[in-house]
XYZ file of C-alpha atoms in Angstrom:
480
model
C -64.476 -24.257 -38.547
C -61.055 -25.769 -37.949
C -59.362 -23.262 -40.304
C -60.996 -20.302 -38.596
C -59.971 -21.672 -35.183
C -56.385 -22.135 -36.324
C -56.214 -18.573 -37.625
C -57.592 -17.203 -34.327
C -55.122 -19.301 -32.311
C -52.196 -18.108 -34.392
C -53.202 -14.482 -33.843
C -53.541 -15.036 -30.116
C -50.079 -16.625 -29.983
C -48.564 -13.564 -31.717
C -50.258 -11.259 -29.252
C -49.040 -13.363 -26.332
C -45.488 -13.468 -27.723
C -45.537 -9.717 -28.273
C -46.694 -9.251 -24.701
C -43.909 -11.465 -23.370
C -41.393 -9.564 -25.468
C -42.604 -6.259 -24.052
C -42.405 -7.645 -20.534
C -38.872 -8.944 -21.192
C -37.775 -5.601 -22.596
C -39.303 -3.837 -19.610
C -37.535 -6.184 -17.183
C -34.229 -5.739 -19.035
C -34.669 -1.988 -18.876
C -35.380 -2.174 -15.155
C -32.298 -4.377 -14.589
C -30.082 -2.011 -16.588
C -31.556 0.974 -14.790
C -30.959 -0.623 -11.389
C -27.351 -1.458 -12.260
C -26.836 2.008 -13.671
C -27.935 3.607 -10.419
C -24.762 4.846 -8.806
C -24.583 4.104 -5.107
C -21.419 5.139 -3.321
C -19.752 3.490 -0.374
C -19.337 5.253 2.928
C -16.220 7.470 2.998
C -13.169 5.192 2.947
C -10.473 6.817 5.074
C -6.766 6.413 4.310
C -5.341 6.206 7.812
C -3.143 9.086 9.000
C -3.497 10.997 5.712
C -6.626 13.071 6.367
C -8.033 11.806 3.028
C -11.324 9.992 2.462
C -13.055 9.012 -0.793
C -16.257 7.146 -1.640
C -16.350 4.678 -4.529
C -19.211 2.855 -6.328
C -20.745 0.036 -4.296
C -23.594 -2.393 -5.001
C -25.627 -2.755 -8.205
C -22.867 -4.797 -9.821
C -19.918 -2.862 -8.368
C -17.435 -4.873 -6.310
C -14.540 -3.678 -4.173
C -12.363 -4.645 -1.210
C -13.152 -1.153 0.122
C -9.661 -0.598 1.449
C -6.552 1.293 0.410
C -3.671 -0.892 -0.818
C -0.034 0.279 -0.969
C 1.962 -0.303 -4.157
C 5.005 1.544 -5.514
C 4.914 4.806 -3.536
C 1.111 5.076 -3.689
C -2.097 3.856 -2.053
C -4.826 2.585 -4.400
C -8.584 2.203 -3.920
C -10.418 0.261 -6.654
C -13.975 -0.776 -7.585
C -14.962 -3.050 -10.508
C -18.282 -3.274 -12.344
C -19.059 -6.822 -13.513
C -21.433 -6.957 -16.472
C -22.171 -10.609 -15.794
C -20.304 -11.831 -18.861
C -17.167 -12.583 -16.889
C -15.347 -9.454 -18.045
C -15.031 -6.137 -16.255
C -17.288 -3.578 -17.927
C -16.002 -0.646 -15.843
C -13.309 0.229 -13.306
C -13.135 3.153 -10.871
C -9.745 3.761 -9.246
C -8.228 6.353 -6.896
C -4.456 6.639 -6.328
C -2.923 8.628 -3.467
C 0.668 9.337 -4.490
C 3.242 9.935 -1.753
C 5.704 11.284 -4.333
C 4.104 12.437 -7.624
C 6.150 12.559 -10.791
C 7.446 15.933 -11.884
C 5.398 15.909 -15.113
C 2.891 18.740 -15.607
C -0.826 17.906 -15.621
C -1.140 18.375 -19.404
C 1.793 16.017 -19.894
C 0.123 13.423 -17.667
C -3.061 13.695 -19.717
C -1.227 13.283 -23.029
C 0.753 10.334 -21.661
C -2.438 8.667 -20.474
C -4.082 9.145 -23.891
C -1.018 7.716 -25.638
C -0.940 4.712 -23.299
C -4.598 3.925 -24.000
C -4.243 4.590 -27.711
C -6.987 7.197 -27.652
C -7.458 10.927 -27.965
C -8.683 13.645 -25.614
C -12.314 14.428 -26.452
C -13.083 16.866 -23.657
C -11.621 18.326 -20.490
C -12.593 20.473 -17.539
C -12.313 21.088 -13.814
C -14.240 20.031 -10.710
C -13.853 22.093 -7.503
C -13.592 20.187 -4.224
C -14.497 22.088 -1.077
C -11.907 21.819 1.710
C -12.877 24.958 3.577
C -12.403 23.203 6.930
C -8.764 22.351 6.147
C -6.170 24.307 8.131
C -3.116 24.862 5.937
C 0.189 24.544 7.748
C 2.997 22.906 5.788
C 1.743 23.715 2.298
C 2.117 26.600 -0.089
C -1.576 26.281 -0.900
C -3.775 28.634 1.091
C -7.291 28.374 -0.345
C -10.296 26.359 0.733
C -10.823 24.685 -2.641
C -9.030 21.907 -4.471
C -9.323 21.681 -8.243
C -9.623 18.318 -9.990
C -8.381 18.774 -13.565
C -9.866 16.059 -15.784
C -9.962 14.789 -19.348
C -12.280 12.476 -21.281
C -10.246 10.091 -23.451
C -11.929 8.150 -26.246
C -10.504 5.208 -28.130
C -11.627 5.295 -31.784
C -13.880 2.372 -32.743
C -13.007 0.755 -29.476
C -16.166 1.544 -27.509
C -13.823 2.411 -24.646
C -13.933 5.631 -22.628
C -11.683 6.905 -19.848
C -12.185 9.789 -17.463
C -8.939 10.729 -15.764
C -8.463 13.460 -13.153
C -5.559 14.855 -11.122
C -5.565 17.060 -8.039
C -2.627 18.266 -5.950
C -3.136 17.833 -2.211
C -1.425 19.632 0.687
C 1.959 18.381 1.935
C 3.131 17.394 -1.552
C 0.639 14.580 -2.113
C -1.393 13.965 -5.279
C -4.703 12.201 -5.908
C -5.492 10.593 -9.271
C -9.051 9.488 -10.155
C -9.699 7.184 -13.116
C -12.891 5.627 -14.480
C -12.693 3.179 -17.398
C -15.876 2.196 -19.241
C -16.187 -0.541 -21.892
C -19.190 0.004 -24.156
C -21.040 2.995 -25.442
C -22.482 4.256 -22.143
C -20.282 7.315 -21.712
C -22.832 9.030 -19.482
C -22.446 6.307 -16.852
C -18.645 6.643 -16.810
C -18.850 10.424 -16.542
C -21.447 10.249 -13.783
C -19.318 7.781 -11.765
C -16.239 9.997 -12.186
C -18.092 13.127 -11.055
C -19.612 11.408 -8.026
C -16.253 10.013 -6.894
C -14.481 13.367 -7.400
C -17.165 15.234 -5.464
C -16.860 12.745 -2.574
C -13.199 13.636 -1.900
C -12.647 15.001 1.598
C -9.326 16.196 2.986
C -8.725 17.133 6.597
C -5.643 17.921 8.604
C -3.344 15.080 9.561
C -1.659 16.262 12.737
C 0.897 13.459 12.740
C 1.887 14.197 9.118
C 2.245 17.877 10.010
C 4.366 16.783 12.973
C 6.545 14.653 10.695
C 7.080 17.637 8.400
C 8.127 19.736 11.390
C 10.549 17.074 12.706
C 12.279 16.786 9.319
C 12.324 20.603 8.984
C 13.963 20.856 12.434
C 16.719 18.420 11.396
C 17.388 20.501 8.280
C 17.391 23.772 10.219
C 19.865 22.453 12.767
C 22.045 20.822 10.131
C 23.304 17.253 10.117
C 26.568 18.255 11.790
C 24.670 19.281 14.927
C 24.103 15.577 15.655
C 27.784 14.608 15.608
C 28.285 14.943 19.349
C 25.258 12.827 20.181
C 24.803 10.410 17.290
C 28.445 9.333 17.376
C 29.435 9.224 20.985
C 33.008 8.828 22.218
C 32.201 5.150 22.759
C 32.097 4.606 18.997
C 35.358 3.839 17.230
C 36.557 6.068 14.377
C 33.175 7.758 14.228
C 31.395 4.568 13.128
C 28.415 2.728 14.584
C 28.358 -1.084 14.596
C 25.363 -3.328 15.228
C 24.969 -7.104 15.332
C 21.957 -8.659 13.608
C 20.560 -11.691 15.437
C 17.662 -14.045 14.802
C 14.936 -14.887 17.323
C 17.213 -17.520 18.891
C 19.890 -14.858 19.556
C 22.241 -16.266 16.904
C 24.408 -13.737 15.065
C 23.487 -13.774 11.371
C 24.796 -10.402 10.184
C 25.887 -6.891 11.047
C 25.554 -3.251 10.054
C 28.026 -0.372 10.162
C 27.444 3.294 9.412
C 29.287 6.577 9.669
C 28.486 10.268 9.326
C 31.315 12.750 8.774
C 31.765 16.375 7.777
C 33.969 17.705 5.029
C 37.466 18.797 6.212
C 36.549 22.489 6.106
C 33.500 21.914 8.273
C 35.529 19.840 10.727
C 38.064 22.641 10.988
C 35.223 25.071 11.517
C 34.019 23.010 14.456
C 37.507 22.760 15.963
C 38.714 26.340 15.577
C 35.401 28.231 15.320
C 37.213 30.652 12.986
C 35.029 29.883 9.970
C 31.434 30.856 9.407
C 30.073 29.185 6.298
C 26.461 29.245 5.183
C 24.624 26.184 6.485
C 23.507 25.067 3.027
C 27.085 25.166 1.680
C 28.594 22.767 4.210
C 29.235 19.253 2.920
C 28.295 16.074 4.747
C 29.292 12.536 3.882
C 27.753 9.339 5.184
C 28.029 5.666 4.405
C 26.420 2.428 5.497
C 27.003 -1.272 5.009
C 25.060 -4.328 6.080
C 25.761 -7.994 5.614
C 23.687 -11.118 6.277
C 25.438 -14.451 5.862
C 24.008 -17.709 4.590
C 21.397 -18.923 3.902
C 20.377 -15.374 2.900
C 23.712 -14.055 1.611
C 22.686 -10.461 1.228
C 24.755 -7.303 1.549
C 24.317 -3.651 0.689
C 26.740 -0.715 0.635
C 25.631 2.911 0.307
C 27.505 6.198 0.004
C 25.880 9.568 0.652
C 27.170 13.069 -0.030
C 25.157 16.245 0.353
C 24.851 19.670 1.897
C 24.356 20.081 5.603
C 20.651 20.989 5.402
C 19.761 18.111 3.023
C 18.547 20.434 0.257
C 20.904 18.701 -2.173
C 22.462 15.246 -2.098
C 23.591 12.207 -4.052
C 23.054 8.747 -2.567
C 24.389 5.627 -4.278
C 23.790 2.022 -3.306
C 24.781 -1.457 -4.445
C 22.922 -4.565 -3.305
C 24.045 -8.174 -3.772
C 21.930 -11.265 -3.256
C 22.417 -14.923 -4.081
C 20.545 -14.577 -7.347
C 21.119 -10.979 -8.448
C 22.906 -7.676 -8.099
C 21.308 -4.255 -8.335
C 22.128 -0.640 -7.740
C 20.550 2.768 -7.510
C 21.512 6.415 -7.556
C 19.282 9.014 -5.908
C 19.909 12.669 -6.662
C 18.226 15.672 -5.085
C 19.465 18.717 -6.990
C 16.386 20.934 -7.089
C 13.983 21.974 -4.302
C 12.036 18.817 -3.367
C 12.729 17.151 -6.751
C 14.321 13.701 -6.475
C 15.596 11.659 -9.417
C 15.993 7.900 -8.993
C 18.116 5.891 -11.392
C 17.818 2.136 -10.891
C 20.710 0.118 -12.258
C 20.222 -3.498 -13.266
C 19.534 -5.374 -16.468
C 17.867 -2.179 -17.654
C 18.420 1.404 -16.512
C 15.299 3.179 -15.275
C 15.087 6.905 -14.479
C 12.204 8.574 -12.658
C 11.814 12.002 -11.071
C 9.496 12.777 -8.167
C 8.316 15.657 -6.035
C 9.038 14.532 -2.476
C 7.123 15.855 0.518
C 8.554 17.937 3.328
C 8.182 14.832 5.532
C 10.643 12.820 3.415
C 14.078 11.854 4.733
C 16.654 9.255 3.577
C 16.657 6.046 5.597
C 20.373 6.482 6.320
C 19.363 9.339 8.666
C 16.473 7.549 10.383
C 18.416 7.529 13.670
C 18.599 11.320 13.555
C 14.822 11.355 13.108
C 14.451 9.204 16.222
C 16.617 11.558 18.240
C 14.717 14.610 17.038
C 11.338 13.225 18.110
C 12.833 12.314 21.504
C 14.051 15.906 21.814
C 10.595 17.248 20.915
C 7.182 17.255 22.594
C 5.599 15.111 19.870
C 4.227 11.724 20.861
C 3.551 10.493 17.341
C 4.690 11.501 13.853
C 4.457 10.263 10.267
C 7.445 10.547 7.922
C 8.229 9.346 4.404
C 11.297 7.129 4.553
C 13.333 7.158 1.334
C 14.987 3.767 1.006
C 18.311 3.203 -0.750
C 16.571 1.837 -3.870
C 14.375 4.942 -4.164
C 11.202 3.431 -2.698
C 9.212 5.711 -0.382
C 7.489 4.140 2.618
C 5.218 5.857 5.149
C 6.561 5.274 8.658
C 4.573 5.908 11.837
C 6.836 6.655 14.832
C 5.350 6.667 18.341
C 6.814 7.269 21.781
C 5.668 4.482 24.096
C 6.057 3.584 27.736
C 8.745 1.084 28.664
C 7.421 -2.499 28.619
C 9.143 -4.289 31.505
C 8.451 -7.768 30.106
C 9.905 -6.872 26.671
C 12.971 -5.306 28.264
C 13.542 -8.369 30.447
C 13.143 -10.626 27.415
C 15.687 -8.849 25.226
C 18.101 -7.535 27.870
C 19.410 -10.482 29.870
C 21.630 -8.481 32.239
C 20.175 -6.256 34.935
C 22.776 -3.566 34.218
C 21.697 -3.457 30.552
C 18.032 -3.260 31.511
C 18.782 -0.263 33.690
C 20.231 1.593 30.687
C 16.915 1.597 28.801
C 15.492 5.117 29.101
C 13.359 5.677 25.996
C 11.355 3.400 23.669
C 9.975 4.143 20.216
C 7.555 2.033 18.209
C 7.855 2.063 14.409
C 5.144 0.855 12.023
C 5.487 0.659 8.254
C 2.093 1.552 6.774
C 2.497 -0.395 3.527
C 0.141 -3.213 4.522
C 2.763 -5.834 5.352
C 2.310 -5.464 9.097
C 6.016 -4.812 9.764
C 6.781 -3.131 13.082
C 9.734 -2.415 15.329
C 10.650 -1.340 18.838
C 13.767 0.748 19.403
C 15.376 0.984 22.853
C 17.568 4.002 23.765
C 19.827 4.903 26.659
C 19.813 8.249 28.480
C 22.031 9.768 25.761
C 19.389 8.801 23.181
C 21.770 6.301 21.591
C 20.238 3.075 20.269
C 20.876 0.038 22.449
C 18.737 -2.512 20.624
C 16.098 -2.760 17.907
C 13.463 -5.491 17.802
C 12.242 -5.980 14.221
C 9.069 -7.905 13.452
C 9.173 -8.836 9.760
C 8.308 -12.231 8.300
C 10.438 -13.405 11.218
C 11.896 -11.610 14.251
C 15.298 -9.941 14.122
C 17.249 -8.382 16.986
C 19.767 -5.626 16.246
C 22.074 -4.658 19.098
C 24.888 -2.132 19.453
C 28.374 -3.596 19.428
C 31.952 -2.694 18.443
C 34.288 -3.355 15.534
C 36.254 -6.047 17.357
C 33.095 -8.088 17.954
C 32.126 -7.821 14.294
C 35.577 -8.973 13.198
C 35.423 -11.925 15.573
C 31.886 -12.959 14.594
C 32.338 -12.498 10.834
C 35.945 -13.328 9.912
C 34.892 -13.933 6.305
C 34.347 -10.168 6.034
C 37.356 -9.058 8.146
C 39.416 -7.616 5.280
C 36.392 -5.861 3.866
C 35.393 -4.402 7.242
C 38.865 -3.080 7.998
C 39.243 -1.606 4.521
C 35.823 0.010 4.540
C 36.180 1.255 8.107
C 39.452 2.944 7.203
C 37.947 4.391 4.017
C 34.886 5.727 5.817
């Protein structure tokens, strides 16, 4: 009897174990199926761009659900955590303000080489933008095309889906999905869903920025000579003191904009009539901040009057390092940046029609004040080649701010216009610029990590405040 009972019990245990195994497998399948279900976030809008994209959310996907600026682009990222502590998948969108000049096929081959894989498949996904009103773009259809490739890494159980689409106003959107493991279908499904979620609508303030920059180019830089450099300025140069929040002088800036001799003669005698694009303009700037920061930068610009071609060189010195850059625009909307330091780095970009060198930001301010626009977005090209989106808004005069930063009643009376500037790179930097009735800058209030005040002054004041740079100022002023 005991033997028979033992045999029956052993059989029952096997059946029970088999049942538990089936239940476990079923639960595992349900868990995998639930995590494999692709749920997308609500459309995540990139402010002022007209672009929105949805990315995976929930079921193991994690994201900050916000666009983050880094190196001339905004990035939106979602990670899939397998539970083992490593990322099993990544979905990423990059909105490039200035795409590289490489062709799409070149980008695909470079991506494959970087991963160490090969292109297994490729195709296209149409994105409907029929409600987009084309203004400042050569594109005139209601459909965007996402060109994509599937890259496989041999024996690596690693798949990448990478897509590129060119947006209006010179922008570019890259979509990437990385998948670790053998579930290629999941990676492809995520990529398709994200690509199909792309929406692009008109950005009126970006269109306005394109028009403001286009107006400056149409008029020519020399058209601003009479207003930008008033008779009050000495030798055609502008000087500004840099002060801290306690109104202590800590540095200065100087800049100048001049025409080539032939163009100057043309203005004086009106006997010459050269093509606008052939006229040569030179500009230079210098700023210095004394200890404890010890930072200075000198730049030299030379280009044609309508900004279609130029060369802009800069040298920057800090306590711990020196660096330099050369920016060359020698083809329509193609800018090459060479950064000079311990290593030399060259990159070429397609810049948008809203892009303008920072050395001419004051001309941009004047142009918006001369226009009917209340708000614009431009791409500021900095001296090191970085491109930053800048929101410029006309605002009403704030009496309390004016009283705080203009101690004399006579100076307060001069304030006629005020602009607010906001850098949209996530750092929260902003600025207020105060102008007189001639649209010349009186003061600038910069909110960075700390507050800086920049106020118009003259060469004599700079020489008195910064005697350690007297020889340099006089030499550079004469040279400029």
